[in-house]
Amino acid sequence: MSTYPGAKFVTSAAVARQLAPDTGCEVAFAGRSNSGKSSAINAITERVGLARVSRTPGRTQLINFFELAPQRRLVDLPGYGFAKVPEKVRARWLELVEHYFNVRESLVGLVLIVDSRRGLLAQDAAMLEWVLARDRRAHVLLSKSDKLNRRDALSVLRQTRAACSDAAVTVQLFSAHAAEGLEEARGVLQQWFGG
Ligand SMILES: Nc1nc2c(ncn2[C@@H]2O[C@H](COP(=O)(O)OP(=O)(O)OP(=O)(O)O)[C@@H](O)[C@H]2O)c(=O)[nH]1
Ligand SMILES: [Mg+2]
């Protein structure tokens, strides 16, 4: 039995006024383009194709809202750090995501997806600081852990934990493809959503 049998797509927002109603509790998924955000949402919800997965970085340009249960949402934020995105698109991204973090009262925490082969980069660290400054919690998924051997995966985990010393940040290894860390991630969501 799936943990979230009622999971469904709600809406997409390209501009601020299209955001889903700001009620209940919401957890945002953010990370660099191609880091595995959409795959993580699909794996955690056990819904193939709920969030779109793409080999073309920068595919998700909208803020996509998914409902796990009434008043419990996951949000797939557009990825950052993709070099080929034109400056105009980048500026619009920043404006929309910044607006989202500034106004969103239902936001309880951020799941930050970081490719375990790259580790935490400057933009990821900036994203973490952004949410911590707004008194939200953060959980880092070191994604695509199936691409690393155990020793390297554990080394990245250790390094990332050391880099994220704030008590409001937790870190884990994750693989959507190998189904590693699904229960741990679901446990964090459950805790943030209030059990
Ligand atoms: N090996 C491996 N590949 C993965 C994993 N998760 C995602 N990928 C691959 O990484 C690519 C990007 O995955 P997405 O889930 O679309 O990443 P995203 O962060 O949503 O990308 P954008 O929306 O474009 O920013 C796809 O080719 C996926 O198949 C994983 O756990 N292991
Ligand atoms: Mg995506």
mmCIF file of C-alpha atoms and ligand atoms in Angstrom, residues 34 36-39 51-54 59-60 64 76-79, ligand 2:
data_model
loop_
_atom_site.group_PDB
_atom_site.id
_atom_site.type_symbol
_atom_site.label_atom_id
_atom_site.label_comp_id
_atom_site.label_asym_id
_atom_site.label_seq_id
_atom_site.Cartn_x
_atom_site.Cartn_y
_atom_site.Cartn_z
ATOM 1 C CA ASN A 34 18.890 17.817 -13.373
ATOM 2 C CA GLY A 36 16.728 14.672 -9.525
ATOM 3 C CA LYS A 37 13.941 16.732 -7.899
ATOM 4 C CA SER A 38 11.100 15.349 -9.994
ATOM 5 C CA SER A 39 12.444 11.798 -9.696
ATOM 6 C CA ALA A 51 6.275 14.941 -11.511
ATOM 7 C CA ARG A 52 7.852 14.919 -14.961
ATOM 8 C CA VAL A 53 11.366 13.563 -15.333
ATOM 9 C CA SER A 54 13.618 14.846 -18.064
ATOM 10 C CA ARG A 59 12.782 21.164 -18.063
ATOM 11 C CA THR A 60 10.696 22.123 -15.038
ATOM 12 C CA ASN A 64 4.346 22.555 -9.709
ATOM 13 C CA ASP A 76 8.519 21.023 -7.304
ATOM 14 C CA LEU A 77 10.454 24.270 -7.753
ATOM 15 C CA PRO A 78 12.228 25.042 -11.030
ATOM 16 C CA GLY A 79 15.901 24.033 -10.967
HETATM 17 MG MG MG B 2 12.091 18.462 -12.624
#
